[in-house]
Short mmCIF file of C-alpha atoms in Angstrom, two decimals:
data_model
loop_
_atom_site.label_atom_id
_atom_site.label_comp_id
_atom_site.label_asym_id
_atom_site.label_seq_id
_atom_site.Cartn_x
_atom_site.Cartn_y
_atom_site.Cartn_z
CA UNK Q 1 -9.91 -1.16 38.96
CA UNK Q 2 -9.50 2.11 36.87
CA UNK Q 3 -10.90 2.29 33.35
CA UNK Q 4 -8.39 3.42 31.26
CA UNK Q 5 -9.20 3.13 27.79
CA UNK Q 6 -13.10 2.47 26.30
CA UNK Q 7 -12.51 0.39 22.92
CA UNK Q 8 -15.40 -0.40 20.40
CA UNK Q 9 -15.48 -4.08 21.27
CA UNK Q 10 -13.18 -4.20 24.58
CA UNK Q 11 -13.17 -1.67 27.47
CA UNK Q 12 -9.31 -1.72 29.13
CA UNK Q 13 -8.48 -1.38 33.17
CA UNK Q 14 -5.35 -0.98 34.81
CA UNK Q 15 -3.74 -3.42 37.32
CA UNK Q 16 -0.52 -3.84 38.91
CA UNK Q 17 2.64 -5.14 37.96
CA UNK Q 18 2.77 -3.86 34.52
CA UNK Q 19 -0.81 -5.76 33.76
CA UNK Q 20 -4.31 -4.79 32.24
CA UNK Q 21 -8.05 -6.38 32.38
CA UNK Q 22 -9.66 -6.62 28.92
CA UNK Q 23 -13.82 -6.64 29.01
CA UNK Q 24 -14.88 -8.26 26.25
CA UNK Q 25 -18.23 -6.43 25.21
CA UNK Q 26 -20.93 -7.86 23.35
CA UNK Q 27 -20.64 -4.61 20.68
CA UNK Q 28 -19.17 -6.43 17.46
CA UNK Q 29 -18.21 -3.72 14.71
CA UNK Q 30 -20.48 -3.37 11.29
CA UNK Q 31 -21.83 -0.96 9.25
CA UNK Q 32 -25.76 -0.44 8.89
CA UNK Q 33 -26.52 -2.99 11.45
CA UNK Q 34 -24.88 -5.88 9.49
CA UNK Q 35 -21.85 -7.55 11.08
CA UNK Q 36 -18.80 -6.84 9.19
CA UNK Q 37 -15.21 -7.42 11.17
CA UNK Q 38 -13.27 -5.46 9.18
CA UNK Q 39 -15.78 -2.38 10.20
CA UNK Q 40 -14.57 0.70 11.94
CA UNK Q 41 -17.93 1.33 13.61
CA UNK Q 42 -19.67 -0.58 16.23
CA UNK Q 43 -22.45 -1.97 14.18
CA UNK Q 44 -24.45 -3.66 16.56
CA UNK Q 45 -24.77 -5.65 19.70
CA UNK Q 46 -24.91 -9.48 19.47
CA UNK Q 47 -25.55 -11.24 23.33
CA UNK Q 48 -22.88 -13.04 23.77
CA UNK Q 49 -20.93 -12.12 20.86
CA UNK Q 50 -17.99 -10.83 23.59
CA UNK Q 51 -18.01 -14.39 25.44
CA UNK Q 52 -17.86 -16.44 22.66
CA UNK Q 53 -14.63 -14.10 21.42
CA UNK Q 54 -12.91 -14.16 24.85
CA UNK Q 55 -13.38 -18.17 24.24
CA UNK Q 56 -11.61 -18.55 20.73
CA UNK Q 57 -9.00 -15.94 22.02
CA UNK Q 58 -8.06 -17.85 25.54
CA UNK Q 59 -8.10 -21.09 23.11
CA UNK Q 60 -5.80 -19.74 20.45
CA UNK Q 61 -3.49 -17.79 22.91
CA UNK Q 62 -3.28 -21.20 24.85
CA UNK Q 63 -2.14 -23.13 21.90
CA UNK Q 64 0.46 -20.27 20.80
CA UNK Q 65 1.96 -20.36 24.05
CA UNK Q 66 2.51 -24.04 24.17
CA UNK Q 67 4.36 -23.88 21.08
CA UNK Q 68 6.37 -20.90 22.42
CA UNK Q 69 4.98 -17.90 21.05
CA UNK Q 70 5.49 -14.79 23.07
CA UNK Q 71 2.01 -13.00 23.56
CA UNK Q 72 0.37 -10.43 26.38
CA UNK Q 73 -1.99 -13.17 27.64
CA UNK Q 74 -1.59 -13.72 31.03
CA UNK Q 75 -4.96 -15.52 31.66
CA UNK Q 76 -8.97 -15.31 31.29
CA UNK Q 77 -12.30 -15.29 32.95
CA UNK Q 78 -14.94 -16.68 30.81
CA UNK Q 79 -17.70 -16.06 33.34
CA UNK Q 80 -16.62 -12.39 33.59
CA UNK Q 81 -15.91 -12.01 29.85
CA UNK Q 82 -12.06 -10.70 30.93
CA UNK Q 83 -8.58 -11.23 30.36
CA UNK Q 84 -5.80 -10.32 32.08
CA UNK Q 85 -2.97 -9.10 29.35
CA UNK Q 86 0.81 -7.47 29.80
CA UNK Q 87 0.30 -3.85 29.31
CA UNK Q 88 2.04 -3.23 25.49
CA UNK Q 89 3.32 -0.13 23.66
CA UNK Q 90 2.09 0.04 20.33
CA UNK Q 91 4.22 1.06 17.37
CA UNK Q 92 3.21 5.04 16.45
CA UNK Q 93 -0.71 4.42 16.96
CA UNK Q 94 -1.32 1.17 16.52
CA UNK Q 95 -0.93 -1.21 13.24
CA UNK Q 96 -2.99 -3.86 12.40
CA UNK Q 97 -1.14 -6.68 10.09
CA UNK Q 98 -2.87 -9.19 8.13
CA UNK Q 99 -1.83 -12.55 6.72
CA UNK Q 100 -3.51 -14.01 3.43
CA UNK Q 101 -3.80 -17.19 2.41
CA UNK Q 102 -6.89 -16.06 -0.48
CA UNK Q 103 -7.37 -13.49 -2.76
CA UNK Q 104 -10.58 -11.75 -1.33
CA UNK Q 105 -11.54 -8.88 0.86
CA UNK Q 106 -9.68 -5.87 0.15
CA UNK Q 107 -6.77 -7.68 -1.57
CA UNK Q 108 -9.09 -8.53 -3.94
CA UNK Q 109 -10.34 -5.24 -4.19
CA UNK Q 110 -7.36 -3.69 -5.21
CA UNK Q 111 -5.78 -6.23 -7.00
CA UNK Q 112 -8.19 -7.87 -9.22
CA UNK Q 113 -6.76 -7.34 -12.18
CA UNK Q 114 -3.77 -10.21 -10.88
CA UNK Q 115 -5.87 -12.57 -9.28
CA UNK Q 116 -9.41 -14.52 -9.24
CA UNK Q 117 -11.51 -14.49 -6.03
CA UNK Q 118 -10.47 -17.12 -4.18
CA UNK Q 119 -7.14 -18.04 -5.35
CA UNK Q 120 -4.53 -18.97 -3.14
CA UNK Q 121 -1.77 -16.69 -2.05
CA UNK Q 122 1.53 -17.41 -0.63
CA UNK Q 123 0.90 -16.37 3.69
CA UNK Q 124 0.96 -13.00 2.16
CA UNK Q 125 2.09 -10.28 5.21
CA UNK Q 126 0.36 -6.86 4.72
CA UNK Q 127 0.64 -4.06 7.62
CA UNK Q 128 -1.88 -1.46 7.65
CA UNK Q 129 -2.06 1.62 9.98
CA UNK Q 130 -5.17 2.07 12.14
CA UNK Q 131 -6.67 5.32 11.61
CA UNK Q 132 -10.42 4.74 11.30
CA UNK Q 133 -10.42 8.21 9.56
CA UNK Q 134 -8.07 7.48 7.14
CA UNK Q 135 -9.82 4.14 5.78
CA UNK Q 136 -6.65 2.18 8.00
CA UNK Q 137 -4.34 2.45 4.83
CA UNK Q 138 -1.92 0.38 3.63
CA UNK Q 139 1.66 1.04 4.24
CA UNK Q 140 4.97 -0.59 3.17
CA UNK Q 141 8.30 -1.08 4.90
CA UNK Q 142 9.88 1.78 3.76
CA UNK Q 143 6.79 3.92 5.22
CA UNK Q 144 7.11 2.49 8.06
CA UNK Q 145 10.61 3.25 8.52
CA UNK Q 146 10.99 6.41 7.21
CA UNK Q 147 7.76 7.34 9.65
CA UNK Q 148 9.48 6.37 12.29
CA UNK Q 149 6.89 3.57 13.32
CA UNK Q 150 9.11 0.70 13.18
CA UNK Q 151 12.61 -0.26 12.10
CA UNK Q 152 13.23 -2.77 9.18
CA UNK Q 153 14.37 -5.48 12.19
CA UNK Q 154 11.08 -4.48 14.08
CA UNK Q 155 9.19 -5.08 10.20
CA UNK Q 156 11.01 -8.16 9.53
CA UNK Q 157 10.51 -9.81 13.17
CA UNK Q 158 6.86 -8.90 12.93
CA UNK Q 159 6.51 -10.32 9.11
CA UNK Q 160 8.20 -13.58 10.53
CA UNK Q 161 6.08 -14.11 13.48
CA UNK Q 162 3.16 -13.46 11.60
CA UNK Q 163 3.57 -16.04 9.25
CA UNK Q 164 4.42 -18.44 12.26
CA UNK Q 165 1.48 -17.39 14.31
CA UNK Q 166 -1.15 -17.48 11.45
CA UNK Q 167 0.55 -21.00 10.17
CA UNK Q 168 -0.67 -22.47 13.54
CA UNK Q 169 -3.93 -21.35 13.72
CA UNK Q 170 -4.42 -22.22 9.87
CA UNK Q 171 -3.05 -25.72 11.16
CA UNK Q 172 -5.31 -25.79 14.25
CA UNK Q 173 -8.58 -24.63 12.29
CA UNK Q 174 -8.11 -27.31 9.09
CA UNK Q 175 -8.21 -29.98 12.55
CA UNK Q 176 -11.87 -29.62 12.53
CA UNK Q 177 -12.18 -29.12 8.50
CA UNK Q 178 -12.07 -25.21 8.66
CA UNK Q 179 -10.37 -23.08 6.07
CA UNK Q 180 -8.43 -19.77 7.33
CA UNK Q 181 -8.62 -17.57 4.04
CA UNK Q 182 -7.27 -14.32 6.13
CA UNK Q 183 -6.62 -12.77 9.32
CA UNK Q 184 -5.75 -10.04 11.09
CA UNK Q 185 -3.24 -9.54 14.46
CA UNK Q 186 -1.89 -6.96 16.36
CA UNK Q 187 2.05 -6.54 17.90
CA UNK Q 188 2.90 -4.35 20.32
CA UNK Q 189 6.43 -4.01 22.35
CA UNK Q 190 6.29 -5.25 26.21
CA UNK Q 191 6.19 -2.61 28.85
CA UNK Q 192 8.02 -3.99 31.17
CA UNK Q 193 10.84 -6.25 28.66
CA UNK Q 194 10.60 -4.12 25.62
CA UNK Q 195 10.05 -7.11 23.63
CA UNK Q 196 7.67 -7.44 20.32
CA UNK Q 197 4.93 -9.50 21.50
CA UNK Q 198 0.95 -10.59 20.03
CA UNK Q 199 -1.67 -8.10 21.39
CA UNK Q 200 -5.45 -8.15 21.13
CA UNK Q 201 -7.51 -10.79 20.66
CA UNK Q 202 -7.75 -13.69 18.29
CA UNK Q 203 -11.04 -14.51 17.40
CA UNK Q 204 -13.97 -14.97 14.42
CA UNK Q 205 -14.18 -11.38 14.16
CA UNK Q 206 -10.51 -11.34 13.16
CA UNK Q 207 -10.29 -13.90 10.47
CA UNK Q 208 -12.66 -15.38 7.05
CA UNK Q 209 -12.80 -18.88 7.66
CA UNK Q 210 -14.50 -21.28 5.42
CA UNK Q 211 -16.45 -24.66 5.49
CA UNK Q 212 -16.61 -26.75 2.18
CA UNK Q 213 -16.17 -23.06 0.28
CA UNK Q 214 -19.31 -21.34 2.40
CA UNK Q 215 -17.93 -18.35 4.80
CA UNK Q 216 -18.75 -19.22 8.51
CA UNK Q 217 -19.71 -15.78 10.57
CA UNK Q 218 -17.49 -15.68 13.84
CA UNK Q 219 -20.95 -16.41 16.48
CA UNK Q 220 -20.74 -19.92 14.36
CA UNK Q 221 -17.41 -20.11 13.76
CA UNK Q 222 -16.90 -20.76 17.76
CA UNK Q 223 -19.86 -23.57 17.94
CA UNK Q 224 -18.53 -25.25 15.19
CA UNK Q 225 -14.67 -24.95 16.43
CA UNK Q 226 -15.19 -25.46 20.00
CA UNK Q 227 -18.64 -27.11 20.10
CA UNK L 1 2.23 4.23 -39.91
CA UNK L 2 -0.49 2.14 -37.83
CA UNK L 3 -2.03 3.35 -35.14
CA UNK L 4 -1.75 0.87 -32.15
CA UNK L 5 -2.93 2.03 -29.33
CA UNK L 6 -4.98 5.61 -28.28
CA UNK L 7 -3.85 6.78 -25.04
CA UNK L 8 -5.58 9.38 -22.58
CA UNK L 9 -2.40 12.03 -23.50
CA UNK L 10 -1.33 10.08 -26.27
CA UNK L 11 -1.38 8.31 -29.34
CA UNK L 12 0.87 5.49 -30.60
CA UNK L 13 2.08 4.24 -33.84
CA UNK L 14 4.53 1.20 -34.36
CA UNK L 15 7.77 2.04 -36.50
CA UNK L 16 10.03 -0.35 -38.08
CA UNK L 17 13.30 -1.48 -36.16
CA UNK L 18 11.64 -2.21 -32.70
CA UNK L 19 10.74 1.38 -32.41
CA UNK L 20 7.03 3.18 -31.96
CA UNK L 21 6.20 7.16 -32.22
CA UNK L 22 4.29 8.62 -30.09
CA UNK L 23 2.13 11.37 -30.81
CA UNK L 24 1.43 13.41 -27.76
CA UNK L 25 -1.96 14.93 -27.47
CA UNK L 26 -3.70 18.48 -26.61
CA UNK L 27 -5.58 16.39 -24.32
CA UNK L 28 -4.70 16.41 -19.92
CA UNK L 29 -6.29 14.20 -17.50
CA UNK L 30 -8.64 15.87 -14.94
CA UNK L 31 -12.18 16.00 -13.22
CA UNK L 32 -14.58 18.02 -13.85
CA UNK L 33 -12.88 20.26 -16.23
CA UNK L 34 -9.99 20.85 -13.61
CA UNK L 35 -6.72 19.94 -14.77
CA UNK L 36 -5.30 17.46 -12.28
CA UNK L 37 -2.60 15.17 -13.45
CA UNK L 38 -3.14 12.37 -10.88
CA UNK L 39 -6.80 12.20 -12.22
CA UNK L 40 -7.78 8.69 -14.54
CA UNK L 41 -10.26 10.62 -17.13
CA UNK L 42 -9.69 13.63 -19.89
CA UNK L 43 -10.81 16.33 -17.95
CA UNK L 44 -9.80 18.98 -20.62
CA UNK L 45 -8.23 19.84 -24.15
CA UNK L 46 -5.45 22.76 -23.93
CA UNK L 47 -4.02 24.36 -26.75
CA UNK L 48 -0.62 23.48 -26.82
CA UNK L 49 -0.05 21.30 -23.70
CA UNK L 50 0.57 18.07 -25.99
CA UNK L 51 4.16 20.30 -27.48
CA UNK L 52 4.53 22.23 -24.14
CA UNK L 53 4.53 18.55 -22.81
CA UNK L 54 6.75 17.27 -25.38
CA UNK L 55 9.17 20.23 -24.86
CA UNK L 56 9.71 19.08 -20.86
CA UNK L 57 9.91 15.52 -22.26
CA UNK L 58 12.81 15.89 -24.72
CA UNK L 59 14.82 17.69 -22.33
CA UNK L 60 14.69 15.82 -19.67
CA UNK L 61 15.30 12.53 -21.67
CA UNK L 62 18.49 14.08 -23.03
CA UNK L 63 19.71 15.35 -19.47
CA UNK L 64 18.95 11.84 -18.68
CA UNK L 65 20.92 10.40 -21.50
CA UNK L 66 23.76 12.70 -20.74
CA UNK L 67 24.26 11.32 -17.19
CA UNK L 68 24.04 7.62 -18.90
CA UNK L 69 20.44 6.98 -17.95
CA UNK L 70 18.86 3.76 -19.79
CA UNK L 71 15.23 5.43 -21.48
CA UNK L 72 13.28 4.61 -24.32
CA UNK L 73 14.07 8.07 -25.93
CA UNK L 74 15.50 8.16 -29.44
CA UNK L 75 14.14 11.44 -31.27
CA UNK L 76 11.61 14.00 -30.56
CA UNK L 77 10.13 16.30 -33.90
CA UNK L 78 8.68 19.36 -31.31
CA UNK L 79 6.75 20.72 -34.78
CA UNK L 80 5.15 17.35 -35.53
CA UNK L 81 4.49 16.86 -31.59
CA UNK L 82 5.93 13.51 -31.65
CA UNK L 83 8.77 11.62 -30.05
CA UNK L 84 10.42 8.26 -31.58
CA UNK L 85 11.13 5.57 -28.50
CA UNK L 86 12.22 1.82 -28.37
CA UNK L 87 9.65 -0.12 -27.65
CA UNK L 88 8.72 -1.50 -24.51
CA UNK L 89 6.77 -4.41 -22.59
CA UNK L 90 5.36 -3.03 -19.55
CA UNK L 91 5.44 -5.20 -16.34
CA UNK L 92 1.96 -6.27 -15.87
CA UNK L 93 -0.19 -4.07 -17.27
CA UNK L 94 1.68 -1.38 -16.30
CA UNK L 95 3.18 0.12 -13.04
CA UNK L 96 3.24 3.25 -11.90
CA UNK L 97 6.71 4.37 -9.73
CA UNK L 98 5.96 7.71 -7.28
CA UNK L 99 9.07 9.12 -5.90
CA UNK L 100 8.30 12.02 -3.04
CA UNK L 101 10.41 14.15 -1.30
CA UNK L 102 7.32 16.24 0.18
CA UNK L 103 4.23 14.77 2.50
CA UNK L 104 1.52 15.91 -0.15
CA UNK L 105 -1.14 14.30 -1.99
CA UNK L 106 -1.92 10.88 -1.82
CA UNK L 107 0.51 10.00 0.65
CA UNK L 108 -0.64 12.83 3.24
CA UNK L 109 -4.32 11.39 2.51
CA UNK L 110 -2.91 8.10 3.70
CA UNK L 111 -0.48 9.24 6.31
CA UNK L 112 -1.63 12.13 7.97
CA UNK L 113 -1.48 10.83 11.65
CA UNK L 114 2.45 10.34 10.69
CA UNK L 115 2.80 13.43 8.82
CA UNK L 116 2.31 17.06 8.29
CA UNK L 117 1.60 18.65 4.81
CA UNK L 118 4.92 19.45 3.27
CA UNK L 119 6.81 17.59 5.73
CA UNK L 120 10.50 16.77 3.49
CA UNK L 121 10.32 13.38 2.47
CA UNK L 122 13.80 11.09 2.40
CA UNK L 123 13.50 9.93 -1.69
CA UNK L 124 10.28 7.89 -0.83
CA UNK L 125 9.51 5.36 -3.46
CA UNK L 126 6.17 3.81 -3.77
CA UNK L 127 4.83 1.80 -7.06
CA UNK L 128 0.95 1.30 -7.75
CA UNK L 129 -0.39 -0.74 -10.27
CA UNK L 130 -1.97 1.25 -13.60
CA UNK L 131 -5.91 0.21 -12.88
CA UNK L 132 -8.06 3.26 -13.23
CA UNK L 133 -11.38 1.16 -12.48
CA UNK L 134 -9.61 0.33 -9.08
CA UNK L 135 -7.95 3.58 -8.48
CA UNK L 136 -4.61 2.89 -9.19
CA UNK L 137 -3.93 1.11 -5.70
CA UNK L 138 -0.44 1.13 -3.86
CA UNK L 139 1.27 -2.58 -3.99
CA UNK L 140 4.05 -3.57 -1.92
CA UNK L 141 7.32 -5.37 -3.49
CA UNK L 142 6.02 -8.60 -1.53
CA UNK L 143 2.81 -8.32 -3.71
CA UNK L 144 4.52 -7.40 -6.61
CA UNK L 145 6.68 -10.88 -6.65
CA UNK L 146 3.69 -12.43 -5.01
CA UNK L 147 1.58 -11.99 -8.59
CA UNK L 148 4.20 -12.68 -10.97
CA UNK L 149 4.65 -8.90 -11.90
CA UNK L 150 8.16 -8.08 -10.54
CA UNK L 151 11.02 -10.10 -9.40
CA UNK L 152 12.88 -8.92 -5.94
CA UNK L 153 15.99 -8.13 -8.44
CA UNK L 154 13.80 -6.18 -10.62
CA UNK L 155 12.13 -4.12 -7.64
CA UNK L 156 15.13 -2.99 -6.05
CA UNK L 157 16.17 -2.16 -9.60
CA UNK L 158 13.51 0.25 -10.26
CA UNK L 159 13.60 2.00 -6.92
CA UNK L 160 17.37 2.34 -7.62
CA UNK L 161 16.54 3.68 -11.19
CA UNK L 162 14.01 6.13 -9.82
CA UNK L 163 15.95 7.75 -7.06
CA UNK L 164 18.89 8.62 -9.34
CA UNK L 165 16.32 9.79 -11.92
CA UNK L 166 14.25 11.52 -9.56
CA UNK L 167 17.23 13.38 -8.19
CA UNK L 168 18.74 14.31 -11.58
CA UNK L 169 15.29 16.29 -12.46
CA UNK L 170 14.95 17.48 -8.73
CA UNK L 171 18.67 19.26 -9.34
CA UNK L 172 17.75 20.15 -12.29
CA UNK L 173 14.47 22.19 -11.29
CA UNK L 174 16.40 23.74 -8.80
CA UNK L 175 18.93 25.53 -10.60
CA UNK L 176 15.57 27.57 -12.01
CA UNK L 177 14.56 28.05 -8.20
CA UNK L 178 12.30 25.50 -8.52
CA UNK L 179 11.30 22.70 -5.92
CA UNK L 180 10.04 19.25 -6.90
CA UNK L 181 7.38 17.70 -4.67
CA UNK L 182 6.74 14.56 -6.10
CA UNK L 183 7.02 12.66 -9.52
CA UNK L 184 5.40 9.96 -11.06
CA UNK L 185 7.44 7.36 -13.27
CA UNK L 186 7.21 4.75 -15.46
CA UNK L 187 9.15 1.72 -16.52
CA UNK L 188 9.74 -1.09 -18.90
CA UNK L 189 11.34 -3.68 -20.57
CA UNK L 190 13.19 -2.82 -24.17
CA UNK L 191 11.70 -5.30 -26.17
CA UNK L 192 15.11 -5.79 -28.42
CA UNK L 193 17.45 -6.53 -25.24
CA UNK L 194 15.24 -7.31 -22.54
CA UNK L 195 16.75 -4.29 -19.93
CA UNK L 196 14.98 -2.03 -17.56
CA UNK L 197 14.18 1.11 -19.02
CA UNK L 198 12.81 4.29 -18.73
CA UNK L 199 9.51 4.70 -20.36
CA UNK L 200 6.73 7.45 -20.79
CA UNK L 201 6.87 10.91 -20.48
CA UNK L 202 8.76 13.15 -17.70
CA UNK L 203 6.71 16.43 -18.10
CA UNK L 204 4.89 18.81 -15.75
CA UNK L 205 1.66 16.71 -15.61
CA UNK L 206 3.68 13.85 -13.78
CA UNK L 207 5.25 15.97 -11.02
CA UNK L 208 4.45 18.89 -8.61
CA UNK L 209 6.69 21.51 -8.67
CA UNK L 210 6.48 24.47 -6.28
CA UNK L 211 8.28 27.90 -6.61
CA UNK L 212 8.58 29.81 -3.31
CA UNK L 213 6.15 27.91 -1.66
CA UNK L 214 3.43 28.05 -4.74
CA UNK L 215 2.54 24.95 -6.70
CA UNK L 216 3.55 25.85 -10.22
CA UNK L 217 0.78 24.23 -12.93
CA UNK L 218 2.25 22.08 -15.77
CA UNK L 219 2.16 24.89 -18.19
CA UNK L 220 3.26 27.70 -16.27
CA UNK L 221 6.37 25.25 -15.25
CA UNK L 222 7.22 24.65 -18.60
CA UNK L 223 7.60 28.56 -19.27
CA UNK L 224 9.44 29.42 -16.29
CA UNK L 225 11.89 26.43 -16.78
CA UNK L 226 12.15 26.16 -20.26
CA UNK L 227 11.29 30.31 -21.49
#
C-alpha cells in the first residue's frame, strides 16, 4: 500500500480499482492543546480518539446507505482503525458544507445581531472553502460559480443532499435523546462514475451535539451514542 | 430642523413631507490616520472631502435619474454641503451591497486560492450586513430570508438594481479613462410607497477606481472626473 496523501487526522493509501484506505489517527485538531473540531491545527493526540471516529463514521455511513444515500464508503476495519472509500475528486480544493439547525459557532459569530445563541434555524446550508490560510471562508453560490468550483446544479444537488443527509442523522441522534445543533460534510464527484457523492468521515469531531442543553465532546459523544 | 441621527460621514436631519437632509461631513473613515473607505472608525478630517463627496454624489444620482433609476435623491445645495432625500427604512439594520468586477480587497483576502489580484470579475454581487463590532460579515440570500431581513423577491431585486447601477457608473468612469474596481451600495425602502430604492451616497469613498493601472484616491478621483 502506497501513502498518498498525510491528512491532520487521517493518513490516505492507494488501492486498486478506483479505491483508497483511510487511517484514522488518534491526532484530533485544536488549538493550544484544547480540542476544538472546527480547528485547522492538530491540537493534540487523544488514544483512541481515531477508533472511536472510524466507529460513529462506519455507523452513520451504514445507516445512510440503507436509506439510499450515495457515499465513498466501501467498508471498515475497526481493529485497524481503516476504511476502505471510492477514490473522489473534490470540487477546486476541497469545500467543506455545513448544515445548522442552531444559531452558535461561527453563525453566531457573525450574525448576532439577528439571532440569540441557541435559537433554532431552518437546516440552514452554508458552503465554505477549505483553505486553512484563509480562515476556510465563506462563499455563496454565485462564488462558487463564477470560480469555477461548482455549477448552480452541482450547488443545488449538494444543498439538497445535505439537508437529507443531516435530517437523518439529526433523526438517528434524537433516538438516544441527543440534539444535532450543527455539522459539517464533505462532497466530492466519483472517480470512476463522475457522480456527487459524501466524502470524509462523519463523526463527533464533525458535529455540536447536545444532551438536556449541555454540549457533549465527540470521545463522549460515541459512549453515550453507541455505548 | 432636528437632528436625528450623527453618522460616521454624515449627519441627518428630518424634513417635512417624508423627506430628511443630510449633511455630509469633512470627516472619512480610516485606521490609523490612513484614509481607507472600507474601514468602520473616523480615521481622519479632510478639508473639503464632505462637498468633494457631495459633488460625486449629485452627479451620479442625476445620471441615475436620467436612465430612470429609483434613488432617494431629490436636491443637493453643494454650498450648504447638503443633499435633500426621501426617506428610507433600511432592511435590518442596514445592508451593505458590493458589486466587483476586479479580484481585489476583501474578496481576494477570501478567495485567493481561486483568484489572482486583479483577475476581471463577471458583475459579482455580494451583500454583508452593516455590523462594525462584527466586521461587517458576508451573508448569503439563504441567510438573508432565513432571519427575516430580505425576501427571495427582494434579493434578486437588489442584485438586479445593483448590476444596472453598477454598470451605469462603471460606463460612466470610463469615458474619463477611468476603471472601476469595485463599489459598495446601499438600499432601502421609501417610507411613503414602500419600493426598493437607492439610498446613501455613490462617491469615491465607496468604490475603487484605477487609472492606467493606479488606484486613484477619493479626492484625486473627484478632480480628474469631475475638474
Amino acid at each position: 500500500m502506497k501513502l498518498i496523501y498525510q491528512g491532520k487526522t487521517k493518513d490516505v493509501y492507494s488501492l486498486d480499482h478506483n479505491q483508497v484506505l483511510l487511517k484514522f489517527k488518534d491526532d484530533v485538531t485544536g488549538t493550544d492543546g484544547v480540542f476544538d473540531p472546527g480547528a485547522n491545527t492538530v491540537g493534540l493526540t487523544i488514544d483512541g480518539a481515531g477508533k472511536s471516529g472510524l466507529k460513529m463514521t462506519k455507523h452513520f455511513f451504514e445507516l445512510l446507505k440503507s436509506q439510499g444515500v450515495n457515499s465513498h464508503y466501501v467498508s471498515a476495519d475497526i481493529e485497524e482503525v481503516s476504511m476502505v472509500v471510492k477514490e473522489a475528486e473534490t470540487f477546486g480544493k476541497g469545500l467543506e458544507v455545513i448544515c445548522r439547525y442552531r444559531a452558535v459557532g461561527s453563525f453566531l459569530r457573525r450574525y448576532g445581531a439577528y439571532c440569540e445563541e441557541g435559537q433554532p434555524l431552518d437546516s440552514f446550508v452554508e458552503i465554505t472553502i477549505k483553505d486553512d490560510e484563509r480562515g476556510d471562508p465563506t462563499i455563496s453560490e454565485d462564488a462558487l460559480v463564477m470560480l469555477g468550483i461548482l455549477n448552480n446544479q452541482d450547488y443545488q444537488t449538494i444543498k439538497e443532499l445535505t439537508k437529507t443527509i443531516c435530517n437523518a442523522i439529526k433523526v438517528e441522534l434524537a433516538s438516544k435523546n441527543l440534539e444535532l445543533y450543527d455539522i459539517k460534510l464533505e462532497f466530492g464527484r466519483d472517480k470512476a462514475t463522475g457522480e456527487i457523492m459524501l466524502i470524509d468521515e462523519i463523526s463527533g469531531g464533525n458535529m455540536r451535539v447536545y444532551q438536556d442543553g449541555k454540549y457533549i465532546a465527540p470521545l463522549d459523544l460515541e459512549k453515550i451514542f453507541l455505548g
